[in-house]
Amino acid sequence: EVHLVESGGGLVQPGGSLRLSCAASGFTFNIYWMHWVRQVPGKGPVWVSRISTDGSSTSFADSVKGRFTISRDNAKNTVYLQMNSLRVEDTAVYYCARVAAGYDYWGRGTQVTVSS
Amino acid sequence: DIVVTQSPDSLAVSLGERATINCKSSQSLLHSSHNKNYLAWYQQKPGQPPQLFIYWASTRDSGVPDRFSGSGSGTDFTLTVSSVQAEDVAVYYCQQYYDTPYTFGQGTKLEIK
């Protein structure tokens, strides 16, 4: 059974950093692109970043470009989102998602709160 | 970026009645090379992540009841629930995966009248 489990969220001050992890199991991790998506309660999901199967290709939403990086360790079946220079507007639930036709599997998310 | 717009924002339907949600894209989602529309529908219930219900605009994901159907092509799409049940109360999102950034509609809240 496919599982995606996010961790690493929490409360951080503006300007701070967090590293999110997404541990995958139940499927052949290294053949899937992986994305991070965030969602503010009551709002629609918003795409944040994506990474190719081998990590050689990445892209980011304009709102996080230059502040966030994405990486993966296929030996550990894990994808990461390094978030630096965090802003209040980055507050959201962050999900990792497996890419098929759309997102066929999502994790349960990890809450990131940026506040002083 | 491709803009995806849903209508209505909310919808109240009696049990057993039909519900229809519309989704419009700012550009065609039909990929000519293999004639597929890069459009998905998700259901989200409170406290849960979105769940994929429909992909390629009209293909139901595994386990999705057959009262749910997707239709449309190009820029205009529809999610239909043929006979709404109590467990269908949720927010529904359409999403284009034709190009990054993959963009979602603003959501449609389905309630029971």
mmCIF file with all atom_site columns, C-alpha atoms in Angstrom:
data_model
loop_
_atom_site.group_PDB
_atom_site.id
_atom_site.type_symbol
_atom_site.label_atom_id
_atom_site.label_alt_id
_atom_site.label_comp_id
_atom_site.label_asym_id
_atom_site.label_entity_id
_atom_site.label_seq_id
_atom_site.pdbx_PDB_ins_code
_atom_site.Cartn_x
_atom_site.Cartn_y
_atom_site.Cartn_z
_atom_site.occupancy
_atom_site.B_iso_or_equiv
_atom_site.pdbx_formal_charge
_atom_site.auth_seq_id
_atom_site.auth_comp_id
_atom_site.auth_asym_id
_atom_site.auth_atom_id
_atom_site.pdbx_PDB_model_num
ATOM 1   C CA . GLU A 1 1   ? 0.000   0.000  0.000   1.00 0.00 ? 1   GLU A CA 1
ATOM 2   C CA . VAL A 1 2   ? 1.263   3.447  -0.922  1.00 0.00 ? 2   VAL A CA 1
ATOM 3   C CA . HIS A 1 3   ? 2.103   5.759  1.954   1.00 0.00 ? 3   HIS A CA 1
ATOM 4   C CA . LEU A 1 4   ? 3.488   9.277  2.006   1.00 0.00 ? 4   LEU A CA 1
ATOM 5   C CA . VAL A 1 5   ? 4.314   10.726 5.413   1.00 0.00 ? 5   VAL A CA 1
ATOM 6   C CA . GLU A 1 6   ? 5.365   14.340 5.838   1.00 0.00 ? 6   GLU A CA 1
ATOM 7   C CA . SER A 1 7   ? 7.288   15.648 8.827   1.00 0.00 ? 7   SER A CA 1
ATOM 8   C CA . GLY A 1 8   ? 9.303   18.656 9.885   1.00 0.00 ? 8   GLY A CA 1
ATOM 9   C CA . GLY A 1 9   ? 6.624   21.295 10.153  1.00 0.00 ? 9   GLY A CA 1
ATOM 10  C CA . GLY A 1 10  ? 6.210   23.584 13.103  1.00 0.00 ? 10  GLY A CA 1
ATOM 11  C CA . LEU A 1 11  ? 6.153   27.143 14.361  1.00 0.00 ? 11  LEU A CA 1
ATOM 12  C CA . VAL A 1 12  ? 8.937   29.405 13.128  1.00 0.00 ? 12  VAL A CA 1
ATOM 13  C CA . GLN A 1 13  ? 9.567   33.136 13.215  1.00 0.00 ? 13  GLN A CA 1
ATOM 14  C CA . PRO A 1 14  ? 9.631   35.194 10.032  1.00 0.00 ? 14  PRO A CA 1
ATOM 15  C CA . GLY A 1 15  ? 13.012  34.846 8.378   1.00 0.00 ? 15  GLY A CA 1
ATOM 16  C CA . GLY A 1 16  ? 13.539  31.408 9.830   1.00 0.00 ? 16  GLY A CA 1
ATOM 17  C CA . SER A 1 17  ? 14.043  28.040 8.169   1.00 0.00 ? 17  SER A CA 1
ATOM 18  C CA . LEU A 1 18  ? 12.476  24.608 8.181   1.00 0.00 ? 18  LEU A CA 1
ATOM 19  C CA . ARG A 1 19  ? 13.189  21.399 6.330   1.00 0.00 ? 19  ARG A CA 1
ATOM 20  C CA . LEU A 1 20  ? 10.233  19.236 5.477   1.00 0.00 ? 20  LEU A CA 1
ATOM 21  C CA . SER A 1 21  ? 10.599  15.546 4.721   1.00 0.00 ? 21  SER A CA 1
ATOM 22  C CA . CYS A 1 22  ? 8.281   13.185 2.922   1.00 0.00 ? 22  CYS A CA 1
ATOM 23  C CA . ALA A 1 23  ? 8.925   9.503  3.465   1.00 0.00 ? 23  ALA A CA 1
ATOM 24  C CA . ALA A 1 24  ? 7.472   7.247  0.797   1.00 0.00 ? 24  ALA A CA 1
ATOM 25  C CA . SER A 1 25  ? 6.695   3.552  0.955   1.00 0.00 ? 25  SER A CA 1
ATOM 26  C CA . GLY A 1 26  ? 4.720   0.929  -0.902  1.00 0.00 ? 26  GLY A CA 1
ATOM 27  C CA . PHE A 1 27  ? 5.871   1.801  -4.395  1.00 0.00 ? 27  PHE A CA 1
ATOM 28  C CA . THR A 1 28  ? 8.969   2.167  -6.553  1.00 0.00 ? 28  THR A CA 1
ATOM 29  C CA . PHE A 1 29  ? 9.894   5.667  -5.470  1.00 0.00 ? 29  PHE A CA 1
ATOM 30  C CA . ASN A 1 30  ? 12.599  6.390  -8.041  1.00 0.00 ? 30  ASN A CA 1
ATOM 31  C CA . ILE A 1 31  ? 10.282  6.229  -11.057 1.00 0.00 ? 31  ILE A CA 1
ATOM 32  C CA . TYR A 1 32  ? 7.920   8.973  -9.901  1.00 0.00 ? 32  TYR A CA 1
ATOM 33  C CA . TRP A 1 33  ? 8.179   12.733 -10.014 1.00 0.00 ? 33  TRP A CA 1
ATOM 34  C CA . MET A 1 34  ? 7.224   14.203 -6.657  1.00 0.00 ? 34  MET A CA 1
ATOM 35  C CA . HIS A 1 35  ? 5.594   17.534 -5.858  1.00 0.00 ? 35  HIS A CA 1
ATOM 36  C CA . TRP A 1 36  ? 4.999   19.694 -2.830  1.00 0.00 ? 36  TRP A CA 1
ATOM 37  C CA . VAL A 1 37  ? 1.646   21.429 -2.556  1.00 0.00 ? 37  VAL A CA 1
ATOM 38  C CA . ARG A 1 38  ? 0.429   23.743 0.185   1.00 0.00 ? 38  ARG A CA 1
ATOM 39  C CA . GLN A 1 39  ? -3.000  24.722 1.347   1.00 0.00 ? 39  GLN A CA 1
ATOM 40  C CA . VAL A 1 40  ? -4.340  27.404 3.632   1.00 0.00 ? 40  VAL A CA 1
ATOM 41  C CA . PRO A 1 41  ? -7.530  26.318 5.448   1.00 0.00 ? 41  PRO A CA 1
ATOM 42  C CA . GLY A 1 42  ? -10.586 27.284 3.428   1.00 0.00 ? 42  GLY A CA 1
ATOM 43  C CA . LYS A 1 43  ? -8.552  27.861 0.276   1.00 0.00 ? 43  LYS A CA 1
ATOM 44  C CA . GLY A 1 44  ? -7.609  25.693 -2.668  1.00 0.00 ? 44  GLY A CA 1
ATOM 45  C CA . PRO A 1 45  ? -4.323  23.808 -2.888  1.00 0.00 ? 45  PRO A CA 1
ATOM 46  C CA . VAL A 1 46  ? -1.384  25.637 -4.423  1.00 0.00 ? 46  VAL A CA 1
ATOM 47  C CA . TRP A 1 47  ? 1.554   24.005 -6.172  1.00 0.00 ? 47  TRP A CA 1
ATOM 48  C CA . VAL A 1 48  ? 4.928   24.800 -4.574  1.00 0.00 ? 48  VAL A CA 1
ATOM 49  C CA . SER A 1 49  ? 7.660   22.725 -6.178  1.00 0.00 ? 49  SER A CA 1
ATOM 50  C CA . ARG A 1 50  ? 8.465   19.585 -8.131  1.00 0.00 ? 50  ARG A CA 1
ATOM 51  C CA . ILE A 1 51  ? 11.408  17.267 -8.633  1.00 0.00 ? 51  ILE A CA 1
ATOM 52  C CA . SER A 1 52  ? 12.196  14.728 -11.333 1.00 0.00 ? 52  SER A CA 1
ATOM 53  C CA . THR A 1 53  ? 12.816  11.062 -10.740 1.00 0.00 ? 53  THR A CA 1
ATOM 54  C CA . ASP A 1 54  ? 16.570  11.432 -10.376 1.00 0.00 ? 54  ASP A CA 1
ATOM 55  C CA . GLY A 1 55  ? 16.553  14.910 -8.888  1.00 0.00 ? 55  GLY A CA 1
ATOM 56  C CA . SER A 1 56  ? 18.192  16.550 -11.877 1.00 0.00 ? 56  SER A CA 1
ATOM 57  C CA . SER A 1 57  ? 15.206  18.742 -12.711 1.00 0.00 ? 57  SER A CA 1
ATOM 58  C CA . THR A 1 58  ? 13.419  20.993 -10.243 1.00 0.00 ? 58  THR A CA 1
ATOM 59  C CA . SER A 1 59  ? 11.048  23.927 -10.441 1.00 0.00 ? 59  SER A CA 1
ATOM 60  C CA . PHE A 1 60  ? 9.326   26.274 -8.045  1.00 0.00 ? 60  PHE A CA 1
ATOM 61  C CA . ALA A 1 61  ? 6.372   28.576 -7.762  1.00 0.00 ? 61  ALA A CA 1
ATOM 62  C CA . ASP A 1 62  ? 7.328   32.209 -8.216  1.00 0.00 ? 62  ASP A CA 1
ATOM 63  C CA . SER A 1 63  ? 6.262   32.918 -4.625  1.00 0.00 ? 63  SER A CA 1
ATOM 64  C CA . VAL A 1 64  ? 8.981   30.648 -3.217  1.00 0.00 ? 64  VAL A CA 1
ATOM 65  C CA . LYS A 1 65  ? 11.673  30.844 -5.896  1.00 0.00 ? 65  LYS A CA 1
ATOM 66  C CA . GLY A 1 66  ? 15.071  31.648 -4.434  1.00 0.00 ? 66  GLY A CA 1
ATOM 67  C CA . ARG A 1 67  ? 13.930  30.769 -0.903  1.00 0.00 ? 67  ARG A CA 1
ATOM 68  C CA . PHE A 1 68  ? 12.940  27.094 -1.172  1.00 0.00 ? 68  PHE A CA 1
ATOM 69  C CA . THR A 1 69  ? 14.907  24.151 -2.516  1.00 0.00 ? 69  THR A CA 1
ATOM 70  C CA . ILE A 1 70  ? 13.743  20.635 -3.220  1.00 0.00 ? 70  ILE A CA 1
ATOM 71  C CA . SER A 1 71  ? 15.784  17.447 -3.202  1.00 0.00 ? 71  SER A CA 1
ATOM 72  C CA . ARG A 1 72  ? 15.344  13.707 -2.931  1.00 0.00 ? 72  ARG A CA 1
ATOM 73  C CA . ASP A 1 73  ? 17.232  10.703 -1.698  1.00 0.00 ? 73  ASP A CA 1
ATOM 74  C CA . ASN A 1 74  ? 16.109  7.683  -3.681  1.00 0.00 ? 74  ASN A CA 1
ATOM 75  C CA . ALA A 1 75  ? 18.061  5.359  -1.411  1.00 0.00 ? 75  ALA A CA 1
ATOM 76  C CA . LYS A 1 76  ? 15.933  6.573  1.495   1.00 0.00 ? 76  LYS A CA 1
ATOM 77  C CA . ASN A 1 77  ? 12.695  6.962  -0.507  1.00 0.00 ? 77  ASN A CA 1
ATOM 78  C CA . THR A 1 78  ? 12.419  10.517 0.769   1.00 0.00 ? 78  THR A CA 1
ATOM 79  C CA . VAL A 1 79  ? 11.833  13.927 -0.760  1.00 0.00 ? 79  VAL A CA 1
ATOM 80  C CA . TYR A 1 80  ? 12.754  17.126 1.047   1.00 0.00 ? 80  TYR A CA 1
ATOM 81  C CA . LEU A 1 81  ? 11.689  20.749 0.951   1.00 0.00 ? 81  LEU A CA 1
ATOM 82  C CA . GLN A 1 82  ? 14.177  23.189 2.441   1.00 0.00 ? 82  GLN A CA 1
ATOM 83  C CA . MET A 1 83  ? 12.401  26.422 3.269   1.00 0.00 ? 83  MET A CA 1
ATOM 84  C CA . ASN A 1 84  ? 14.490  29.501 4.058   1.00 0.00 ? 84  ASN A CA 1
ATOM 85  C CA . SER A 1 85  ? 13.607  33.147 4.663   1.00 0.00 ? 85  SER A CA 1
ATOM 86  C CA . LEU A 1 86  ? 10.122  32.094 5.675   1.00 0.00 ? 86  LEU A CA 1
ATOM 87  C CA . ARG A 1 87  ? 7.345   34.658 5.530   1.00 0.00 ? 87  ARG A CA 1
ATOM 88  C CA . VAL A 1 88  ? 3.991   34.886 7.282   1.00 0.00 ? 88  VAL A CA 1
ATOM 89  C CA . GLU A 1 89  ? 2.318   34.122 3.964   1.00 0.00 ? 89  GLU A CA 1
ATOM 90  C CA . ASP A 1 90  ? 4.080   30.736 3.823   1.00 0.00 ? 90  ASP A CA 1
ATOM 91  C CA . THR A 1 91  ? 1.826   29.555 6.647   1.00 0.00 ? 91  THR A CA 1
ATOM 92  C CA . ALA A 1 92  ? -0.096  26.529 5.380   1.00 0.00 ? 92  ALA A CA 1
ATOM 93  C CA . VAL A 1 93  ? -0.398  22.766 5.472   1.00 0.00 ? 93  VAL A CA 1
ATOM 94  C CA . TYR A 1 94  ? 2.287   21.318 3.228   1.00 0.00 ? 94  TYR A CA 1
ATOM 95  C CA . TYR A 1 95  ? 1.587   18.102 1.356   1.00 0.00 ? 95  TYR A CA 1
ATOM 96  C CA . CYS A 1 96  ? 3.819   15.931 -0.719  1.00 0.00 ? 96  CYS A CA 1
ATOM 97  C CA . ALA A 1 97  ? 2.133   14.237 -3.642  1.00 0.00 ? 97  ALA A CA 1
ATOM 98  C CA . ARG A 1 98  ? 3.006   11.534 -6.120  1.00 0.00 ? 98  ARG A CA 1
ATOM 99  C CA . VAL A 1 99  ? 2.572   12.492 -9.737  1.00 0.00 ? 99  VAL A CA 1
ATOM 100 C CA . ALA A 1 100 ? 0.730   10.211 -12.101 1.00 0.00 ? 100 ALA A CA 1
ATOM 101 C CA . ALA A 1 101 ? -2.181  11.653 -14.066 1.00 0.00 ? 101 ALA A CA 1
ATOM 102 C CA . GLY A 1 102 ? -2.708  14.388 -11.537 1.00 0.00 ? 102 GLY A CA 1
ATOM 103 C CA . TYR A 1 103 ? -1.738  13.569 -7.960  1.00 0.00 ? 103 TYR A CA 1
ATOM 104 C CA . ASP A 1 104 ? -2.776  10.013 -7.281  1.00 0.00 ? 104 ASP A CA 1
ATOM 105 C CA . TYR A 1 105 ? -1.435  9.876  -3.721  1.00 0.00 ? 105 TYR A CA 1
ATOM 106 C CA . TRP A 1 106 ? -1.033  12.586 -1.102  1.00 0.00 ? 106 TRP A CA 1
ATOM 107 C CA . GLY A 1 107 ? 0.411   12.558 2.368   1.00 0.00 ? 107 GLY A CA 1
ATOM 108 C CA . ARG A 1 108 ? -1.644  13.811 5.298   1.00 0.00 ? 108 ARG A CA 1
ATOM 109 C CA . GLY A 1 109 ? 0.370   16.997 5.424   1.00 0.00 ? 109 GLY A CA 1
ATOM 110 C CA . THR A 1 110 ? 2.472   18.887 7.937   1.00 0.00 ? 110 THR A CA 1
ATOM 111 C CA . GLN A 1 111 ? 1.523   22.285 9.360   1.00 0.00 ? 111 GLN A CA 1
ATOM 112 C CA . VAL A 1 112 ? 3.930   25.165 8.893   1.00 0.00 ? 112 VAL A CA 1
ATOM 113 C CA . THR A 1 113 ? 3.174   28.309 10.874  1.00 0.00 ? 113 THR A CA 1
ATOM 114 C CA . VAL A 1 114 ? 5.266   31.420 10.408  1.00 0.00 ? 114 VAL A CA 1
ATOM 115 C CA . SER A 1 115 ? 4.577   33.927 13.134  1.00 0.00 ? 115 SER A CA 1
ATOM 116 C CA . SER A 1 116 ? 6.380   36.192 15.549  1.00 0.00 ? 116 SER A CA 1
ATOM 117 C CA . ASP B 2 1   ? 0.076   30.394 -15.738 1.00 0.00 ? 1   ASP B CA 1
ATOM 118 C CA . ILE B 2 2   ? -3.072  28.489 -16.704 1.00 0.00 ? 2   ILE B CA 1
ATOM 119 C CA . VAL B 2 3   ? -6.027  29.837 -14.749 1.00 0.00 ? 3   VAL B CA 1
ATOM 120 C CA . VAL B 2 4   ? -8.710  27.353 -13.733 1.00 0.00 ? 4   VAL B CA 1
ATOM 121 C CA . THR B 2 5   ? -12.083 28.678 -12.625 1.00 0.00 ? 5   THR B CA 1
ATOM 122 C CA . GLN B 2 6   ? -14.875 26.650 -11.051 1.00 0.00 ? 6   GLN B CA 1
ATOM 123 C CA . SER B 2 7   ? -18.557 27.371 -10.712 1.00 0.00 ? 7   SER B CA 1
ATOM 124 C CA . PRO B 2 8   ? -20.522 27.556 -8.565  1.00 0.00 ? 8   PRO B CA 1
ATOM 125 C CA . ASP B 2 9   ? -18.614 28.246 -5.347  1.00 0.00 ? 9   ASP B CA 1
ATOM 126 C CA . SER B 2 10  ? -21.198 26.252 -3.419  1.00 0.00 ? 10  SER B CA 1
ATOM 127 C CA . LEU B 2 11  ? -24.041 23.955 -4.254  1.00 0.00 ? 11  LEU B CA 1
ATOM 128 C CA . ALA B 2 12  ? -26.878 22.568 -2.130  1.00 0.00 ? 12  ALA B CA 1
ATOM 129 C CA . VAL B 2 13  ? -28.621 19.507 -3.518  1.00 0.00 ? 13  VAL B CA 1
ATOM 130 C CA . SER B 2 14  ? -31.285 17.193 -2.128  1.00 0.00 ? 14  SER B CA 1
ATOM 131 C CA . LEU B 2 15  ? -30.347 13.576 -1.452  1.00 0.00 ? 15  LEU B CA 1
ATOM 132 C CA . GLY B 2 16  ? -30.685 11.540 -4.626  1.00 0.00 ? 16  GLY B CA 1
ATOM 133 C CA . GLU B 2 17  ? -30.633 14.564 -6.885  1.00 0.00 ? 17  GLU B CA 1
ATOM 134 C CA . ARG B 2 18  ? -28.002 15.449 -9.490  1.00 0.00 ? 18  ARG B CA 1
ATOM 135 C CA . ALA B 2 19  ? -25.152 17.838 -8.820  1.00 0.00 ? 19  ALA B CA 1
ATOM 136 C CA . THR B 2 20  ? -23.106 19.496 -11.541 1.00 0.00 ? 20  THR B CA 1
ATOM 137 C CA . ILE B 2 21  ? -19.852 21.390 -11.062 1.00 0.00 ? 21  ILE B CA 1
ATOM 138 C CA . ASN B 2 22  ? -18.188 23.285 -13.868 1.00 0.00 ? 22  ASN B CA 1
ATOM 139 C CA . CYS B 2 23  ? -14.528 24.002 -14.506 1.00 0.00 ? 23  CYS B CA 1
ATOM 140 C CA . LYS B 2 24  ? -13.117 26.331 -17.126 1.00 0.00 ? 24  LYS B CA 1
ATOM 141 C CA . SER B 2 25  ? -9.484  26.644 -18.122 1.00 0.00 ? 25  SER B CA 1
ATOM 142 C CA . SER B 2 26  ? -7.818  29.722 -19.596 1.00 0.00 ? 26  SER B CA 1
ATOM 143 C CA . GLN B 2 27  ? -6.253  27.561 -22.304 1.00 0.00 ? 27  GLN B CA 1
ATOM 144 C CA . SER B 2 28  ? -6.889  24.201 -23.850 1.00 0.00 ? 28  SER B CA 1
ATOM 145 C CA . LEU B 2 29  ? -5.889  21.198 -21.757 1.00 0.00 ? 29  LEU B CA 1
ATOM 146 C CA . LEU B 2 30  ? -6.137  18.819 -24.710 1.00 0.00 ? 30  LEU B CA 1
ATOM 147 C CA . HIS B 2 31  ? -2.726  17.441 -25.586 1.00 0.00 ? 31  HIS B CA 1
ATOM 148 C CA . SER B 2 32  ? -2.860  16.787 -29.298 1.00 0.00 ? 32  SER B CA 1
ATOM 149 C CA . SER B 2 33  ? -0.184  14.089 -29.377 1.00 0.00 ? 33  SER B CA 1
ATOM 150 C CA . HIS B 2 34  ? -2.341  11.527 -27.559 1.00 0.00 ? 34  HIS B CA 1
ATOM 151 C CA . ASN B 2 35  ? -5.744  13.229 -27.471 1.00 0.00 ? 35  ASN B CA 1
ATOM 152 C CA . LYS B 2 36  ? -6.015  13.434 -23.678 1.00 0.00 ? 36  LYS B CA 1
ATOM 153 C CA . ASN B 2 37  ? -7.257  16.282 -21.528 1.00 0.00 ? 37  ASN B CA 1
ATOM 154 C CA . TYR B 2 38  ? -4.901  17.035 -18.633 1.00 0.00 ? 38  TYR B CA 1
ATOM 155 C CA . LEU B 2 39  ? -7.666  17.721 -16.119 1.00 0.00 ? 39  LEU B CA 1
ATOM 156 C CA . ALA B 2 40  ? -8.297  16.069 -12.766 1.00 0.00 ? 40  ALA B CA 1
ATOM 157 C CA . TRP B 2 41  ? -11.016 16.303 -10.122 1.00 0.00 ? 41  TRP B CA 1
ATOM 158 C CA . TYR B 2 42  ? -10.435 15.885 -6.395  1.00 0.00 ? 42  TYR B CA 1
ATOM 159 C CA . GLN B 2 43  ? -12.697 15.475 -3.381  1.00 0.00 ? 43  GLN B CA 1
ATOM 160 C CA . GLN B 2 44  ? -11.582 16.937 -0.067  1.00 0.00 ? 44  GLN B CA 1
ATOM 161 C CA . LYS B 2 45  ? -13.245 16.360 3.277   1.00 0.00 ? 45  LYS B CA 1
ATOM 162 C CA . PRO B 2 46  ? -12.353 18.340 6.428   1.00 0.00 ? 46  PRO B CA 1
ATOM 163 C CA . GLY B 2 47  ? -9.012  17.424 7.938   1.00 0.00 ? 47  GLY B CA 1
ATOM 164 C CA . GLN B 2 48  ? -8.052  15.243 4.999   1.00 0.00 ? 48  GLN B CA 1
ATOM 165 C CA . PRO B 2 49  ? -5.869  15.764 1.938   1.00 0.00 ? 49  PRO B CA 1
ATOM 166 C CA . PRO B 2 50  ? -7.545  15.989 -1.436  1.00 0.00 ? 50  PRO B CA 1
ATOM 167 C CA . GLN B 2 51  ? -8.345  12.630 -2.976  1.00 0.00 ? 51  GLN B CA 1
ATOM 168 C CA . LEU B 2 52  ? -8.065  12.014 -6.702  1.00 0.00 ? 52  LEU B CA 1
ATOM 169 C CA . PHE B 2 53  ? -11.467 11.145 -8.138  1.00 0.00 ? 53  PHE B CA 1
ATOM 170 C CA . ILE B 2 54  ? -11.199 11.723 -11.876 1.00 0.00 ? 54  ILE B CA 1
ATOM 171 C CA . TYR B 2 55  ? -8.206  12.034 -14.188 1.00 0.00 ? 55  TYR B CA 1
ATOM 172 C CA . TRP B 2 56  ? -7.825  12.560 -17.935 1.00 0.00 ? 56  TRP B CA 1
ATOM 173 C CA . ALA B 2 57  ? -11.057 14.538 -17.485 1.00 0.00 ? 57  ALA B CA 1
ATOM 174 C CA . SER B 2 58  ? -13.274 11.448 -17.490 1.00 0.00 ? 58  SER B CA 1
ATOM 175 C CA . THR B 2 59  ? -11.485 8.413  -15.996 1.00 0.00 ? 59  THR B CA 1
ATOM 176 C CA . ARG B 2 60  ? -12.629 7.466  -12.500 1.00 0.00 ? 60  ARG B CA 1
ATOM 177 C CA . ASP B 2 61  ? -9.895  6.533  -10.073 1.00 0.00 ? 61  ASP B CA 1
ATOM 178 C CA . SER B 2 62  ? -10.014 3.124  -8.436  1.00 0.00 ? 62  SER B CA 1
ATOM 179 C CA . GLY B 2 63  ? -12.761 2.852  -5.836  1.00 0.00 ? 63  GLY B CA 1
ATOM 180 C CA . VAL B 2 64  ? -14.632 5.988  -6.852  1.00 0.00 ? 64  VAL B CA 1
ATOM 181 C CA . PRO B 2 65  ? -18.376 5.311  -7.037  1.00 0.00 ? 65  PRO B CA 1
ATOM 182 C CA . ASP B 2 66  ? -19.816 5.262  -10.535 1.00 0.00 ? 66  ASP B CA 1
ATOM 183 C CA . ARG B 2 67  ? -22.305 8.001  -9.641  1.00 0.00 ? 67  ARG B CA 1
ATOM 184 C CA . PHE B 2 68  ? -19.361 10.346 -10.208 1.00 0.00 ? 68  PHE B CA 1
ATOM 185 C CA . SER B 2 69  ? -18.527 11.168 -13.813 1.00 0.00 ? 69  SER B CA 1
ATOM 186 C CA . GLY B 2 70  ? -16.345 13.675 -15.597 1.00 0.00 ? 70  GLY B CA 1
ATOM 187 C CA . SER B 2 71  ? -16.839 15.138 -19.040 1.00 0.00 ? 71  SER B CA 1
ATOM 188 C CA . GLY B 2 72  ? -15.644 17.905 -21.308 1.00 0.00 ? 72  GLY B CA 1
ATOM 189 C CA . SER B 2 73  ? -12.688 18.715 -23.479 1.00 0.00 ? 73  SER B CA 1
ATOM 190 C CA . GLY B 2 74  ? -10.423 21.612 -24.339 1.00 0.00 ? 74  GLY B CA 1
ATOM 191 C CA . THR B 2 75  ? -11.294 24.379 -21.908 1.00 0.00 ? 75  THR B CA 1
ATOM 192 C CA . ASP B 2 76  ? -14.665 23.354 -20.460 1.00 0.00 ? 76  ASP B CA 1
ATOM 193 C CA . PHE B 2 77  ? -15.208 20.471 -18.088 1.00 0.00 ? 77  PHE B CA 1
ATOM 194 C CA . THR B 2 78  ? -17.917 19.143 -15.797 1.00 0.00 ? 78  THR B CA 1
ATOM 195 C CA . LEU B 2 79  ? -18.067 16.892 -12.752 1.00 0.00 ? 79  LEU B CA 1
ATOM 196 C CA . THR B 2 80  ? -21.471 15.289 -12.297 1.00 0.00 ? 80  THR B CA 1
ATOM 197 C CA . VAL B 2 81  ? -22.779 13.402 -9.301  1.00 0.00 ? 81  VAL B CA 1
ATOM 198 C CA . SER B 2 82  ? -25.800 11.567 -10.635 1.00 0.00 ? 82  SER B CA 1
ATOM 199 C CA . SER B 2 83  ? -27.487 10.858 -7.301  1.00 0.00 ? 83  SER B CA 1
ATOM 200 C CA . VAL B 2 84  ? -25.965 12.729 -4.369  1.00 0.00 ? 84  VAL B CA 1
ATOM 201 C CA . GLN B 2 85  ? -25.453 10.772 -1.173  1.00 0.00 ? 85  GLN B CA 1
ATOM 202 C CA . ALA B 2 86  ? -24.748 12.101 2.330   1.00 0.00 ? 86  ALA B CA 1
ATOM 203 C CA . GLU B 2 87  ? -21.127 10.960 2.124   1.00 0.00 ? 87  GLU B CA 1
ATOM 204 C CA . ASP B 2 88  ? -20.555 13.155 -0.949  1.00 0.00 ? 88  ASP B CA 1
ATOM 205 C CA . VAL B 2 89  ? -20.594 16.317 1.173   1.00 0.00 ? 89  VAL B CA 1
ATOM 206 C CA . ALA B 2 90  ? -17.153 17.780 0.552   1.00 0.00 ? 90  ALA B CA 1
ATOM 207 C CA . VAL B 2 91  ? -15.253 20.391 -1.400  1.00 0.00 ? 91  VAL B CA 1
ATOM 208 C CA . TYR B 2 92  ? -14.440 19.470 -4.985  1.00 0.00 ? 92  TYR B CA 1
ATOM 209 C CA . TYR B 2 93  ? -11.491 20.879 -6.899  1.00 0.00 ? 93  TYR B CA 1
ATOM 210 C CA . CYS B 2 94  ? -10.520 20.666 -10.521 1.00 0.00 ? 94  CYS B CA 1
ATOM 211 C CA . GLN B 2 95  ? -6.842  20.845 -11.433 1.00 0.00 ? 95  GLN B CA 1
ATOM 212 C CA . GLN B 2 96  ? -4.934  21.182 -14.671 1.00 0.00 ? 96  GLN B CA 1
ATOM 213 C CA . TYR B 2 97  ? -1.732  19.192 -15.010 1.00 0.00 ? 97  TYR B CA 1
ATOM 214 C CA . TYR B 2 98  ? -1.023  20.257 -18.576 1.00 0.00 ? 98  TYR B CA 1
ATOM 215 C CA . ASP B 2 99  ? 1.787   22.561 -17.486 1.00 0.00 ? 99  ASP B CA 1
ATOM 216 C CA . THR B 2 100 ? 3.515   23.744 -14.350 1.00 0.00 ? 100 THR B CA 1
ATOM 217 C CA . PRO B 2 101 ? 2.506   25.387 -12.193 1.00 0.00 ? 101 PRO B CA 1
ATOM 218 C CA . TYR B 2 102 ? -0.229  22.807 -11.875 1.00 0.00 ? 102 TYR B CA 1
ATOM 219 C CA . THR B 2 103 ? -3.180  24.993 -10.918 1.00 0.00 ? 103 THR B CA 1
ATOM 220 C CA . PHE B 2 104 ? -6.385  24.268 -9.065  1.00 0.00 ? 104 PHE B CA 1
ATOM 221 C CA . GLY B 2 105 ? -9.789  25.831 -9.193  1.00 0.00 ? 105 GLY B CA 1
ATOM 222 C CA . GLN B 2 106 ? -11.017 27.678 -6.120  1.00 0.00 ? 106 GLN B CA 1
ATOM 223 C CA . GLY B 2 107 ? -13.224 24.774 -5.068  1.00 0.00 ? 107 GLY B CA 1
ATOM 224 C CA . THR B 2 108 ? -16.936 24.009 -4.957  1.00 0.00 ? 108 THR B CA 1
ATOM 225 C CA . LYS B 2 109 ? -18.562 23.119 -1.662  1.00 0.00 ? 109 LYS B CA 1
ATOM 226 C CA . LEU B 2 110 ? -21.258 20.481 -2.071  1.00 0.00 ? 110 LEU B CA 1
ATOM 227 C CA . GLU B 2 111 ? -23.877 20.384 0.655   1.00 0.00 ? 111 GLU B CA 1
ATOM 228 C CA . ILE B 2 112 ? -27.160 18.594 1.234   1.00 0.00 ? 112 ILE B CA 1
ATOM 229 C CA . LYS B 2 113 ? -30.301 20.686 1.003   1.00 0.00 ? 113 LYS B CA 1
#
